[in-house]
Structures are given as C-alpha cells and as structure tokens.
Amino acid sequence: QQQVKQSPQSLIVQKGGISIINCAYENTAFDYFPWYQQFPGKGPALLIAIRPDVSEKKEGRFTISFNKSAKQFSLHIMDSQPGDSATYFCAAKTGGKLIFGQGTELSVKP
Amino acid sequence: DAGVIQSPRHEVTEMGQEVTLRCKPISGHNSLFWYRQTMMRGLELLIYFNNNVPIDDSGMPEDRFSAKMPNASFSTLKIQPSEPRDSAVYFCASSLVQGGGEQYFGPGTRLTVT
C-alpha cells in the first residue's frame, strides 16, 4: 500500500517530442505528489508537484496530470530537449515522508 | 544559500570498518532526511528528523546503522561495522516545513565497502 509504481523504466524520445512518465499508487492517504529530476552524480531536485485537489498543473514545458479516481498521475515534458535527459522520480507524501517510484531514465536524442 | 552540504563525497572502506557520513541542512530548515539509493532498491528513506528529533527510523536497515542530529545544523549517519551490501549513494535532504514534501537534496556520498 505504501508503494508508488512508476513506468516506463526507460524512455527514448526524439528532440521536440513529448515525454510521458506514469505513476500509480494505492494509499489514499497520500496528500502531495512531487516529481524529482536527477542528473548523474547529483542529488534529486524538485521539478514540479501537485496536490490531489487539482487535476493538472503546468510549469513551462512540464505538466502533471492527476487522476484521483484512478490513483494515477503522470509527467508530460513537451518539446523535449537533450538537456532534459536525466532520471525522473515520481513520489507521494504521507505523514512526513516521501515514497519514491523506481525512476525513469529519459534519453532525448538530438 | 549553499544548499545541503554532505561530506565526504566519496568514501571507500573495508568491511568491518566504521563509516560516518555528515550532513549540514539548509539554514532554517526544520526537517532532515537520510536516504539510500541503489540500483536494486531505488531511493529509500532511512530516517527523518523534525526539529532535531528522530520521528521515523523504520527504514534503517539494521542496528548497524545509527543517525544523530545534535543540533539544527548538523547530522550524522553512522554504519558500524560496515558490510559490502552497504555500498550505495547516501543522500541527505532538508525541508523548510515539518513534514513538507518540498525536499532539497544534497549531492550525496558514494560509499564503497570492499
């Protein structure tokens, strides 16, 4: 119940394309859903986040879509760039802690 | 702001040795988190503190692991004795709000136990 399942494990997208990463959860007590971006050799960095009372949040080229009834949320990266190549983690918060998905390694080809 | 500071950045040690990882959270942040990242298990929360008090240590794998936060600007994660399976990247993160989801991660300590 504490798990957050993330897919796909890896993703290759052409420059200018749309990258889509999906996450699913079971615990209805989760109250905050952030996405983190991690470059090799660096710590994860918060990218964008959403609360369950909102169905969509957009910041620049990054959009979170949230489906509360399906217990799913996804990250869309529009106009993907080679600089977006990184590992992306979804997460869900319960109480004071975050539960992370397994990560998606995104590669954007020029 | 300097961000979360971790030291050392890399640590290579032999099995059985004591290892101490250090973290300085962002000034003014009230919560501190220790994570371990491996290919097999992903990013796992080991323990977190609110106002220097340990709140949840259910992720600490064994009694060999211990963490302290003697003041608001310093925390340590100690492994004694270390084992090869402890090899991982250990991250420290801090957040401004207790229980907040907006966590700021340090650069990590890559630990290798031979």
PDB file of C-alpha atoms in Angstrom:
ATOM      1  CA  GLN A   1       0.000   0.000   0.000  1.00  0.00           C
ATOM      2  CA  GLN A   2       2.954   2.287   0.535  1.00  0.00           C
ATOM      3  CA  GLN A   3       4.323   1.662  -2.933  1.00  0.00           C
ATOM      4  CA  VAL A   4       4.386   4.024  -5.859  1.00  0.00           C
ATOM      5  CA  LYS A   5       4.720   2.196  -9.167  1.00  0.00           C
ATOM      6  CA  GLN A   6       6.431   4.066 -11.982  1.00  0.00           C
ATOM      7  CA  SER A   7       6.668   3.277 -15.683  1.00  0.00           C
ATOM      8  CA  PRO A   8       8.396   3.017 -18.030  1.00  0.00           C
ATOM      9  CA  GLN A   9      11.803   2.155 -16.600  1.00  0.00           C
ATOM     10  CA  SER A  10      13.493   3.868 -19.548  1.00  0.00           C
ATOM     11  CA  LEU A  11      12.332   6.125 -22.345  1.00  0.00           C
ATOM     12  CA  ILE A  12      13.912   7.370 -25.534  1.00  0.00           C
ATOM     13  CA  VAL A  13      12.379  10.404 -27.201  1.00  0.00           C
ATOM     14  CA  GLN A  14      13.398  12.487 -30.190  1.00  0.00           C
ATOM     15  CA  LYS A  15      14.174  16.157 -29.678  1.00  0.00           C
ATOM     16  CA  GLY A  16      10.951  18.138 -29.840  1.00  0.00           C
ATOM     17  CA  GLY A  17       8.792  15.176 -28.893  1.00  0.00           C
ATOM     18  CA  ILE A  18       6.620  14.616 -25.837  1.00  0.00           C
ATOM     19  CA  SER A  19       7.931  12.517 -22.949  1.00  0.00           C
ATOM     20  CA  ILE A  20       5.310  10.851 -20.765  1.00  0.00           C
ATOM     21  CA  ILE A  21       6.047   9.084 -17.483  1.00  0.00           C
ATOM     22  CA  ASN A  22       3.326   7.417 -15.442  1.00  0.00           C
ATOM     23  CA  CYS A  23       2.885   6.593 -11.763  1.00  0.00           C
ATOM     24  CA  ALA A  24       0.230   4.728  -9.816  1.00  0.00           C
ATOM     25  CA  TYR A  25      -0.452   4.429  -6.108  1.00  0.00           C
ATOM     26  CA  GLU A  26      -2.804   2.651  -3.717  1.00  0.00           C
ATOM     27  CA  ASN A  27      -2.688   4.624  -0.490  1.00  0.00           C
ATOM     28  CA  THR A  28      -5.456   7.226  -0.453  1.00  0.00           C
ATOM     29  CA  ALA A  29      -3.721   8.981   2.444  1.00  0.00           C
ATOM     30  CA  PHE A  30      -1.080  10.377   0.095  1.00  0.00           C
ATOM     31  CA  ASP A  31      -1.569  14.160   0.023  1.00  0.00           C
ATOM     32  CA  TYR A  32       1.204  15.567  -2.135  1.00  0.00           C
ATOM     33  CA  PHE A  33       2.735  14.286  -5.364  1.00  0.00           C
ATOM     34  CA  PRO A  34       6.088  15.725  -6.469  1.00  0.00           C
ATOM     35  CA  TRP A  35       8.329  14.861  -9.378  1.00  0.00           C
ATOM     36  CA  TYR A  36      12.087  14.966  -8.988  1.00  0.00           C
ATOM     37  CA  GLN A  37      14.767  15.187 -11.665  1.00  0.00           C
ATOM     38  CA  GLN A  38      18.195  13.674 -11.132  1.00  0.00           C
ATOM     39  CA  PHE A  39      21.285  14.136 -13.271  1.00  0.00           C
ATOM     40  CA  PRO A  40      24.218  11.696 -12.990  1.00  0.00           C
ATOM     41  CA  GLY A  41      26.335  12.373  -9.932  1.00  0.00           C
ATOM     42  CA  LYS A  42      23.812  14.819  -8.460  1.00  0.00           C
ATOM     43  CA  GLY A  43      21.063  14.669  -5.892  1.00  0.00           C
ATOM     44  CA  PRO A  44      17.401  14.664  -6.962  1.00  0.00           C
ATOM     45  CA  ALA A  45      15.917  18.126  -7.474  1.00  0.00           C
ATOM     46  CA  LEU A  46      12.249  19.039  -7.179  1.00  0.00           C
ATOM     47  CA  LEU A  47      10.787  19.699 -10.619  1.00  0.00           C
ATOM     48  CA  ILE A  48       7.048  20.162 -10.137  1.00  0.00           C
ATOM     49  CA  ALA A  49       4.417  19.000  -7.660  1.00  0.00           C
ATOM     50  CA  ILE A  50       0.645  18.707  -7.342  1.00  0.00           C
ATOM     51  CA  ARG A  51      -1.933  18.227  -4.606  1.00  0.00           C
ATOM     52  CA  PRO A  52      -4.834  15.782  -5.055  1.00  0.00           C
ATOM     53  CA  ASP A  53      -7.488  18.506  -5.252  1.00  0.00           C
ATOM     54  CA  VAL A  54      -6.062  19.659  -8.591  1.00  0.00           C
ATOM     55  CA  SER A  55      -6.262  17.681 -11.845  1.00  0.00           C
ATOM     56  CA  GLU A  56      -3.459  19.397 -13.718  1.00  0.00           C
ATOM     57  CA  LYS A  57      -0.518  21.661 -13.063  1.00  0.00           C
ATOM     58  CA  LYS A  58       1.712  23.214 -15.695  1.00  0.00           C
ATOM     59  CA  GLU A  59       5.091  24.894 -15.300  1.00  0.00           C
ATOM     60  CA  GLY A  60       6.749  25.789 -18.559  1.00  0.00           C
ATOM     61  CA  ARG A  61       7.225  22.631 -20.606  1.00  0.00           C
ATOM     62  CA  PHE A  62       6.392  20.372 -17.657  1.00  0.00           C
ATOM     63  CA  THR A  63       2.831  19.284 -16.825  1.00  0.00           C
ATOM     64  CA  ILE A  64       1.474  16.954 -14.170  1.00  0.00           C
ATOM     65  CA  SER A  65      -1.841  15.276 -14.883  1.00  0.00           C
ATOM     66  CA  PHE A  66      -3.571  13.812 -11.832  1.00  0.00           C
ATOM     67  CA  ASN A  67      -6.449  11.323 -11.842  1.00  0.00           C
ATOM     68  CA  LYS A  68      -7.630  10.866  -8.264  1.00  0.00           C
ATOM     69  CA  SER A  69     -10.256   8.217  -9.006  1.00  0.00           C
ATOM     70  CA  ALA A  70      -7.768   6.073 -10.910  1.00  0.00           C
ATOM     71  CA  LYS A  71      -4.996   6.791  -8.387  1.00  0.00           C
ATOM     72  CA  GLN A  72      -2.649   7.704 -11.191  1.00  0.00           C
ATOM     73  CA  PHE A  73      -0.561  10.703 -12.102  1.00  0.00           C
ATOM     74  CA  SER A  74       1.799  11.443 -14.937  1.00  0.00           C
ATOM     75  CA  LEU A  75       4.509  13.838 -16.017  1.00  0.00           C
ATOM     76  CA  HIS A  76       4.443  15.262 -19.526  1.00  0.00           C
ATOM     77  CA  ILE A  77       7.503  17.006 -20.922  1.00  0.00           C
ATOM     78  CA  MET A  78       6.608  18.990 -24.011  1.00  0.00           C
ATOM     79  CA  ASP A  79       9.170  19.868 -26.684  1.00  0.00           C
ATOM     80  CA  SER A  80      11.701  17.541 -25.041  1.00  0.00           C
ATOM     81  CA  GLN A  81      15.324  18.698 -25.262  1.00  0.00           C
ATOM     82  CA  PRO A  82      18.627  16.820 -24.944  1.00  0.00           C
ATOM     83  CA  GLY A  83      19.197  18.763 -21.717  1.00  0.00           C
ATOM     84  CA  ASP A  84      16.122  17.016 -20.273  1.00  0.00           C
ATOM     85  CA  SER A  85      17.998  13.694 -20.389  1.00  0.00           C
ATOM     86  CA  ALA A  86      18.014  12.574 -16.766  1.00  0.00           C
ATOM     87  CA  THR A  87      16.312  10.177 -14.377  1.00  0.00           C
ATOM     88  CA  TYR A  88      12.849  11.224 -13.228  1.00  0.00           C
ATOM     89  CA  PHE A  89      11.228  10.068 -10.000  1.00  0.00           C
ATOM     90  CA  CYS A  90       7.639  10.417  -9.002  1.00  0.00           C
ATOM     91  CA  ALA A  91       6.861  10.449  -5.307  1.00  0.00           C
ATOM     92  CA  ALA A  92       3.944  10.571  -2.917  1.00  0.00           C
ATOM     93  CA  LYS A  93       3.826  12.033   0.567  1.00  0.00           C
ATOM     94  CA  THR A  94       2.162  10.541   3.603  1.00  0.00           C
ATOM     95  CA  GLY A  95       2.706  11.994   7.038  1.00  0.00           C
ATOM     96  CA  GLY A  96       6.151  13.485   6.979  1.00  0.00           C
ATOM     97  CA  LYS A  97       7.814  11.313   4.397  1.00  0.00           C
ATOM     98  CA  LEU A  98       8.047  10.745   0.655  1.00  0.00           C
ATOM     99  CA  ILE A  99       7.675   7.365  -1.026  1.00  0.00           C
ATOM    100  CA  PHE A 100       9.542   7.331  -4.338  1.00  0.00           C
ATOM    101  CA  GLY A 101       8.868   5.436  -7.521  1.00  0.00           C
ATOM    102  CA  GLN A 102      11.663   3.380  -9.062  1.00  0.00           C
ATOM    103  CA  GLY A 103      12.639   6.061 -11.554  1.00  0.00           C
ATOM    104  CA  THR A 104      12.563   6.520 -15.332  1.00  0.00           C
ATOM    105  CA  GLU A 105      15.741   7.099 -17.276  1.00  0.00           C
ATOM    106  CA  LEU A 106      14.894   9.551 -20.051  1.00  0.00           C
ATOM    107  CA  SER A 107      17.135   9.994 -23.057  1.00  0.00           C
ATOM    108  CA  VAL A 108      16.300  12.729 -25.560  1.00  0.00           C
ATOM    109  CA  LYS A 109      18.025  12.183 -28.901  1.00  0.00           C
ATOM    110  CA  PRO A 110      19.061  15.237 -30.952  1.00  0.00           C
TER     111      PRO A 110
ATOM    112  CA  ASP B   1      22.339  29.785   0.119  1.00  0.00           C
ATOM    113  CA  ALA B   2      24.886  26.973  -0.092  1.00  0.00           C
ATOM    114  CA  GLY B   3      22.274  24.240  -0.223  1.00  0.00           C
ATOM    115  CA  VAL B   4      22.555  20.954   1.653  1.00  0.00           C
ATOM    116  CA  ILE B   5      26.185  20.050   2.264  1.00  0.00           C
ATOM    117  CA  GLN B   6      27.375  16.464   2.592  1.00  0.00           C
ATOM    118  CA  SER B   7      30.777  15.058   3.377  1.00  0.00           C
ATOM    119  CA  PRO B   8      32.680  13.162   2.322  1.00  0.00           C
ATOM    120  CA  ARG B   9      31.573  12.971  -1.317  1.00  0.00           C
ATOM    121  CA  HIS B  10      33.241   9.615  -1.760  1.00  0.00           C
ATOM    122  CA  GLU B  11      34.195   7.023   0.831  1.00  0.00           C
ATOM    123  CA  VAL B  12      35.957   3.735   0.248  1.00  0.00           C
ATOM    124  CA  THR B  13      36.382   1.499   3.252  1.00  0.00           C
ATOM    125  CA  GLU B  14      36.965  -2.105   4.136  1.00  0.00           C
ATOM    126  CA  MET B  15      34.359  -4.419   5.526  1.00  0.00           C
ATOM    127  CA  GLY B  16      34.128  -4.160   9.292  1.00  0.00           C
ATOM    128  CA  GLN B  17      35.221  -0.540   9.483  1.00  0.00           C
ATOM    129  CA  GLU B  18      33.113   2.261  10.933  1.00  0.00           C
ATOM    130  CA  VAL B  19      31.794   4.819   8.467  1.00  0.00           C
ATOM    131  CA  THR B  20      30.427   8.253   9.374  1.00  0.00           C
ATOM    132  CA  LEU B  21      28.572  10.382   6.852  1.00  0.00           C
ATOM    133  CA  ARG B  22      27.898  14.030   7.589  1.00  0.00           C
ATOM    134  CA  CYS B  23      25.216  16.483   6.579  1.00  0.00           C
ATOM    135  CA  LYS B  24      24.599  20.183   7.031  1.00  0.00           C
ATOM    136  CA  PRO B  25      20.996  21.101   6.124  1.00  0.00           C
ATOM    137  CA  ILE B  26      19.891  24.397   4.653  1.00  0.00           C
ATOM    138  CA  SER B  27      19.811  27.046   7.360  1.00  0.00           C
ATOM    139  CA  GLY B  28      16.323  27.489   8.799  1.00  0.00           C
ATOM    140  CA  HIS B  29      15.024  24.147   7.583  1.00  0.00           C
ATOM    141  CA  ASN B  30      13.198  22.160  10.239  1.00  0.00           C
ATOM    142  CA  SER B  31      13.241  18.652   8.813  1.00  0.00           C
ATOM    143  CA  LEU B  32      16.158  16.461   7.781  1.00  0.00           C
ATOM    144  CA  PHE B  33      16.031  13.206   5.884  1.00  0.00           C
ATOM    145  CA  TRP B  34      18.586  10.469   5.170  1.00  0.00           C
ATOM    146  CA  TYR B  35      18.104   8.371   2.012  1.00  0.00           C
ATOM    147  CA  ARG B  36      19.963   5.494   0.424  1.00  0.00           C
ATOM    148  CA  GLN B  37      19.988   4.984  -3.345  1.00  0.00           C
ATOM    149  CA  THR B  38      20.883   1.725  -5.089  1.00  0.00           C
ATOM    150  CA  MET B  39      20.064   0.304  -8.493  1.00  0.00           C
ATOM    151  CA  MET B  40      18.179  -2.600  -6.955  1.00  0.00           C
ATOM    152  CA  ARG B  41      16.129  -0.782  -4.335  1.00  0.00           C
ATOM    153  CA  GLY B  42      15.910   2.730  -5.721  1.00  0.00           C
ATOM    154  CA  LEU B  43      15.634   5.675  -3.336  1.00  0.00           C
ATOM    155  CA  GLU B  44      14.796   4.576   0.199  1.00  0.00           C
ATOM    156  CA  LEU B  45      14.128   6.762   3.221  1.00  0.00           C
ATOM    157  CA  LEU B  46      16.232   5.619   6.156  1.00  0.00           C
ATOM    158  CA  ILE B  47      15.268   8.114   8.863  1.00  0.00           C
ATOM    159  CA  TYR B  48      13.978  11.627   9.278  1.00  0.00           C
ATOM    160  CA  PHE B  49      14.127  14.291  11.971  1.00  0.00           C
ATOM    161  CA  ASN B  50      11.845  17.182  12.839  1.00  0.00           C
ATOM    162  CA  ASN B  51      13.463  19.924  14.929  1.00  0.00           C
ATOM    163  CA  ASN B  52      16.427  17.608  15.618  1.00  0.00           C
ATOM    164  CA  VAL B  53      14.175  14.825  16.979  1.00  0.00           C
ATOM    165  CA  PRO B  54      14.067  11.466  15.167  1.00  0.00           C
ATOM    166  CA  ILE B  55      10.496  10.880  14.010  1.00  0.00           C
ATOM    167  CA  ASP B  56      10.616   7.749  11.882  1.00  0.00           C
ATOM    168  CA  ASP B  57      13.551   5.364  11.698  1.00  0.00           C
ATOM    169  CA  SER B  58      11.616   2.426  10.277  1.00  0.00           C
ATOM    170  CA  GLY B  59      13.769   2.496   7.159  1.00  0.00           C
ATOM    171  CA  MET B  60      17.031   1.954   8.999  1.00  0.00           C
ATOM    172  CA  PRO B  61      18.058  -1.491   7.774  1.00  0.00           C
ATOM    173  CA  GLU B  62      19.773  -2.853  10.858  1.00  0.00           C
ATOM    174  CA  ASP B  63      21.222  -1.977  14.221  1.00  0.00           C
ATOM    175  CA  ARG B  64      24.495  -1.373  12.437  1.00  0.00           C
ATOM    176  CA  PHE B  65      23.016   1.911  11.236  1.00  0.00           C
ATOM    177  CA  SER B  66      22.517   4.872  13.553  1.00  0.00           C
ATOM    178  CA  ALA B  67      21.781   8.552  12.975  1.00  0.00           C
ATOM    179  CA  LYS B  68      22.032  11.597  15.171  1.00  0.00           C
ATOM    180  CA  MET B  69      21.174  15.250  14.907  1.00  0.00           C
ATOM    181  CA  PRO B  70      22.822  17.052  17.824  1.00  0.00           C
ATOM    182  CA  ASN B  71      21.754  20.488  16.578  1.00  0.00           C
ATOM    183  CA  ALA B  72      19.822  22.164  13.796  1.00  0.00           C
ATOM    184  CA  SER B  73      22.834  22.475  11.518  1.00  0.00           C
ATOM    185  CA  PHE B  74      24.427  19.048  11.677  1.00  0.00           C
ATOM    186  CA  SER B  75      23.533  15.390  11.335  1.00  0.00           C
ATOM    187  CA  THR B  76      25.496  12.163  11.051  1.00  0.00           C
ATOM    188  CA  LEU B  77      24.715   8.717   9.710  1.00  0.00           C
ATOM    189  CA  LYS B  78      26.982   6.019  11.093  1.00  0.00           C
ATOM    190  CA  ILE B  79      27.462   2.448   9.933  1.00  0.00           C
ATOM    191  CA  GLN B  80      29.330   0.159  12.289  1.00  0.00           C
ATOM    192  CA  PRO B  81      30.503  -2.348  11.219  1.00  0.00           C
ATOM    193  CA  SER B  82      30.183  -1.721   7.501  1.00  0.00           C
ATOM    194  CA  GLU B  83      29.458  -4.526   5.014  1.00  0.00           C
ATOM    195  CA  PRO B  84      29.796  -4.709   1.207  1.00  0.00           C
ATOM    196  CA  ARG B  85      25.994  -4.622   0.823  1.00  0.00           C
ATOM    197  CA  ASP B  86      26.011  -1.158   2.380  1.00  0.00           C
ATOM    198  CA  SER B  87      27.654   0.171  -0.792  1.00  0.00           C
ATOM    199  CA  ALA B  88      25.302   2.830  -2.150  1.00  0.00           C
ATOM    200  CA  VAL B  89      24.860   6.556  -2.554  1.00  0.00           C
ATOM    201  CA  TYR B  90      23.596   8.161   0.631  1.00  0.00           C
ATOM    202  CA  PHE B  91      21.666  11.405   0.341  1.00  0.00           C
ATOM    203  CA  CYS B  92      20.725  13.920   2.955  1.00  0.00           C
ATOM    204  CA  ALA B  93      17.772  16.238   2.306  1.00  0.00           C
ATOM    205  CA  SER B  94      16.129  19.026   4.243  1.00  0.00           C
ATOM    206  CA  SER B  95      12.789  20.800   4.084  1.00  0.00           C
ATOM    207  CA  LEU B  96      11.582  24.106   5.473  1.00  0.00           C
ATOM    208  CA  VAL B  97       8.245  22.837   6.690  1.00  0.00           C
ATOM    209  CA  GLN B  98       7.923  19.897   9.051  1.00  0.00           C
ATOM    210  CA  GLY B  99       6.572  17.030   7.040  1.00  0.00           C
ATOM    211  CA  GLY B 100       6.870  19.095   3.903  1.00  0.00           C
ATOM    212  CA  GLY B 101       7.215  17.414   0.566  1.00  0.00           C
ATOM    213  CA  GLU B 102       9.483  20.067  -0.905  1.00  0.00           C
ATOM    214  CA  GLN B 103      12.775  18.487  -0.004  1.00  0.00           C
ATOM    215  CA  TYR B 104      16.167  19.784  -1.042  1.00  0.00           C
ATOM    216  CA  PHE B 105      18.764  17.101  -1.588  1.00  0.00           C
ATOM    217  CA  GLY B 106      22.483  17.267  -1.065  1.00  0.00           C
ATOM    218  CA  PRO B 107      24.991  15.960  -3.636  1.00  0.00           C
ATOM    219  CA  GLY B 108      25.251  12.596  -1.888  1.00  0.00           C
ATOM    220  CA  THR B 109      28.058  10.441  -0.522  1.00  0.00           C
ATOM    221  CA  ARG B 110      29.083   7.484  -2.646  1.00  0.00           C
ATOM    222  CA  LEU B 111      30.067   4.713  -0.245  1.00  0.00           C
ATOM    223  CA  THR B 112      32.003   1.677  -1.379  1.00  0.00           C
ATOM    224  CA  VAL B 113      32.676  -1.107   1.115  1.00  0.00           C
ATOM    225  CA  THR B 114      35.204  -3.690  -0.076  1.00  0.00           C
TER     226      THR B 114
END
